[in-house]
Amino acid sequence: MKETLRRLKSLATRAPVERRLDEEVGFHIDQQIAKNVRAGMNPAEARRQALIKFGGVEHVKEQTRDEFRPALLEDVLRDLRYGIRILRRAPGFAIVAIATLGLGVGAATAGFSVVHGVLLAPLPYPEPHRIVRLFQIDRDGRRMGTVSEPNFNDWKRDARGFSAMAEVSAGPAPVTIGHDTSMIPGARVSREFFDVMGVHPLVGRGFAVDEARVGGAPTAIVSDRLWKTRLGGGPLNHLRLRVNNTVHQVIGVMPPAFDYPTGTDYWLPRELAAPQTSRTAHNWAVVTRLSHGVPLDRAIAEISAISRGLKQQYGEGTWMSDATAVPLREQMTATARPTLLLLFGASVVLLVIACLNVSNLQLARASTRRRELAVRLAVGAGRGRIARQLLAEAVVLAFAATATGLIIAVGGVRTLVALQPANVPRIQNVDVDMTAMLFAVLVAAFTAMALGLATALRTSRPDVREALAEDTRTMPGGRRSERIRQSLSVAQIALTIILLAGAGLLTRSFIKLMAVDPGFRTEDALLVDTQWTFSPDAAIQQRRKAVQEELLARLRALPGVQNAGLVDAHPLGTGWFPNGQFTEMTRVDELQTFADLEKLGPEIKARQGLAAYRIASEGYFQTIGIRLIRGRLFEETDSADAPHVALVSESLATAKWPNQDPIGRFIQFGNMDGDLRGFRVVGIVSDVREVTPETGPGPIFYGYYKQRMASHFTLVVRSEMSSSLAPTVRQVVREADPELPIRLRTVEEALDRALAGRRFSLTLIGAFSVAALILATLGIYGLISYLVGERTREIGIRLALGAESTDVLRLVLGKGVALAVPGIALGLSAALGLTHWLEGMLFGVVPSDPIALGGVMLITLAAVLAASYVPARRAMRIAPVIAMRAD
Amino acid sequence: MTRDRRKSDVLQGTLDMLVLKTLQLEPMHGWGITERLEQWSVSVLQLGQGTLYPALYRLERQGLIRSEWKITENNRRARYYALTRDGRKHFTEELANWRRTSHAINLVLDAAL
């Protein structure tokens, strides 16, 4: 303690101690000189002998300082001060280095923040690692999206490794609050749902047993967001939600952080509706909580064994062949993972390039500082000390860069979050938090070590004599330093190529994707999504069909509207693409009941086909831009009482009836809506890519809206002024039925949204590769300028001896090319090894796509030549006489 | 370069002991101490007189000696070092310690084989 105090005191009073030491040493030497003079030496000799006797003054001082300095702390402070001073003396270098490193650190920190926030951070629920989702696995070994209720019930009954198990079905539904109806995402959850999540309402209570049964009083638990924004945040007993024509009393509010399923604003008891008995009706997501101490693999083994048993018992009665469990966090982030890892990888590569750039700059400086350092070595400064000072300089750089980098990271992360990539869950939770800052500091420390040590090793080892004797006319840094700098530049080029290759491949994919014909026209069309609550009541259905008919008529009559149509699930829609198995019939009334279907027995297989099931109006096909290939489209005469008609898409026609004519055939597709009246196929229409332009067109079956009900439907309005039409369209829908919730957007917006994820990845890697290219170009520019600078004399002599300026140009550009060629070669071979990771993100190009890689090569070569051209021009203008006088 | 650990602790310890010894009679400045050591012809300062100073600063830091500016007989300012009470005690203890150890070592070395 005493010791510490003394050290602190001496820290505070360092300068006086330093002066005291100077004075003591001075006194000592004077005394010795006086003694020597008394012994008969002349003053000069006396002084020389005194100094020899004393030993190296600087060395002694240094050793003595070791005794009075509170060693490390003070050293570090002094070295840091020294570092700052040195950097202030070279502001140009400092600014460039800090900006470059800042960019690297900022990018890496932003990348880390996103990866951490989305992929790594635990879910905000108690013991989140215990929450897992269960999946059925089908015959082909594929994970199925949803589970059927009987399978769920058997799992729940037989499995021992889970403390709670629940089914969830989430999606938007029309919700009326007061007089306002809109689509709000909600979820039906079974009894143990909140136990699985480990979270219960913060305000109010959970569902009572009596409320979770058929005929129970309808209740709802709402999100904090819905409660505060839409419900006014008041006492719960007055709050009601009308969901699907049922009024639910609000009984609880979840904590603000609770967000599962993502975006859900209210939870209703699943048990209000009757149990489901079909093993092939897949409607539920299953979430469970592992029992204490049960590892995931044991849970998987158990659920798999039970499911294989069910398969044996039910055979074709269940589509499930096996089952598995996946941690909830992993499942939620699975789709975003490749994009985010790509982002993080790119940011780290950028950081490395930035480090290489600054190393290069530092080496250039260090070689000119070699003499300074050699002088300091000669007068007794320790080599370790010099190394430490260089390291300190690097530390100052790295931390200034980290400060800059954090600003860049915060800006970058905000921008990313604002882009709202639809395919990245939890993105709104991403922030540059303490963990990210810690990461930045670690990166900075690592960078400082790398930079400082590299430079220190290079420069604190010069042969003193050689360095001092060196004429500044010879190369200051020596050949070795030049070689190191060249390899750094080569490495930069190689890394840049890797990033550019990724960007190039994704760009090519994007271009190919934009060129894909989705099968519909994307311009000048407005989509109006809306839906009624399903009602089996025939009278209500009749009335609704009339409303739809009226809506279409009024929309078509609007000025500026060319056509309008209706469909129950439009291309690029959000998530609702019903499909199923139809059966071909020999005559329209062959199969009139489900019993008839069952009577067919195994023969049914040959008659069945799989298709998407859509309900559309006349005018829909013309409006969205789907062509009639053969036969006819729906017509007004296909009234409700007329025989039911259907259209099939081209791909359905070729898949089900190769070399045959589907027109005139009879189809039973009653399993989709319970209406067992048969369809007669009247026409073939062109294909559309419904989900995204990336997935090929699937087989589609269309029924007519006047004959079959579409409770959930989208009005498609074609008009050249589609965006300015929105208020009028809204008005028309309101007037037709005020209870219809509306969501308006253009087809172009829908397409944008479908491509958002891809655009997001592309923007990111594009930004990173441009940054990398700029850094690498700057690095090469710096190196070539430096080489030209130190060859001024040589070039001057050449010019004086009659070299043409084009020879000089060739000489300098040659230097650039000499860096570019190995860099490109290295980069391309690395890229070829790495791009296969991108395979899942590519569309229409192979990872070794020669156009993308060739383009990348040309861009890089052009950048290198441009970077060399500027110093080359300078070299060409060197005046021989001045050059030879230099130095 | 923090503490130089290669230098033998024995040598450093010896130098410390001798410095304390020189200061037993009266306070002295650095040069005076080197002169005294030279009179004793001990060669702990082979590397030059300067090597005394780290030892002085170390001992002062350890609280075994203290220092102050005084005017010499030639009217110059010099830093005089003096033993503190701790220093005297430490020296006596170390001396006793040293005697015991060297006695024991001598006994062994002189023992007839």
PDB file of C-alpha atoms in Angstrom, chain A residues 28 93 113 179 193 219 223 246 250 317 385 391 409 452 455 480 596 606 612 669 713 765-766 776 782 808 818 864 878:
ATOM      1  CA  HIS A  28      28.540  13.390 -10.263  1.00  0.00           C
ATOM      2  CA  PHE A  93      -0.911   9.694 -42.112  1.00  0.00           C
ATOM      3  CA  SER A 113     -23.840  -6.486 -33.945  1.00  0.00           C
ATOM      4  CA  HIS A 179     -65.568   0.585 -35.546  1.00  0.00           C
ATOM      5  CA  PHE A 193     -48.211 -22.325 -24.754  1.00  0.00           C
ATOM      6  CA  THR A 219     -61.073 -14.273 -24.241  1.00  0.00           C
ATOM      7  CA  SER A 223     -49.377  -7.720 -26.923  1.00  0.00           C
ATOM      8  CA  THR A 246     -66.432 -13.445 -32.287  1.00  0.00           C
ATOM      9  CA  VAL A 250     -59.183  -8.959 -23.269  1.00  0.00           C
ATOM     10  CA  GLY A 317     -52.948 -42.476 -42.905  1.00  0.00           C
ATOM     11  CA  ARG A 385      11.423   0.315 -25.341  1.00  0.00           C
ATOM     12  CA  LEU A 391       3.258  -0.540 -30.292  1.00  0.00           C
ATOM     13  CA  ALA A 409     -21.028   0.985 -36.758  1.00  0.00           C
ATOM     14  CA  GLY A 452       2.480  -2.569 -33.824  1.00  0.00           C
ATOM     15  CA  THR A 455       6.221  -2.672 -37.500  1.00  0.00           C
ATOM     16  CA  ARG A 480      13.177  -6.253 -47.810  1.00  0.00           C
ATOM     17  CA  ASP A 596     -67.483 -42.190 -53.452  1.00  0.00           C
ATOM     18  CA  ALA A 606     -53.698 -42.812 -61.017  1.00  0.00           C
ATOM     19  CA  ALA A 612     -52.555 -24.976 -56.329  1.00  0.00           C
ATOM     20  CA  PHE A 669     -61.543 -30.743 -56.041  1.00  0.00           C
ATOM     21  CA  PHE A 713     -59.596 -12.189 -51.853  1.00  0.00           C
ATOM     22  CA  ILE A 765     -21.886  -7.193 -50.115  1.00  0.00           C
ATOM     23  CA  GLY A 766     -21.870  -4.567 -52.866  1.00  0.00           C
ATOM     24  CA  ALA A 776      -7.027  -1.604 -52.079  1.00  0.00           C
ATOM     25  CA  GLY A 782       0.336   4.755 -52.005  1.00  0.00           C
ATOM     26  CA  VAL A 808       8.601   5.620 -67.860  1.00  0.00           C
ATOM     27  CA  ALA A 818       3.272  -6.871 -61.164  1.00  0.00           C
ATOM     28  CA  VAL A 864      -4.841  -1.073 -60.231  1.00  0.00           C
ATOM     29  CA  ILE A 878      10.174  14.534 -63.760  1.00  0.00           C
TER      30      ILE A 878
END
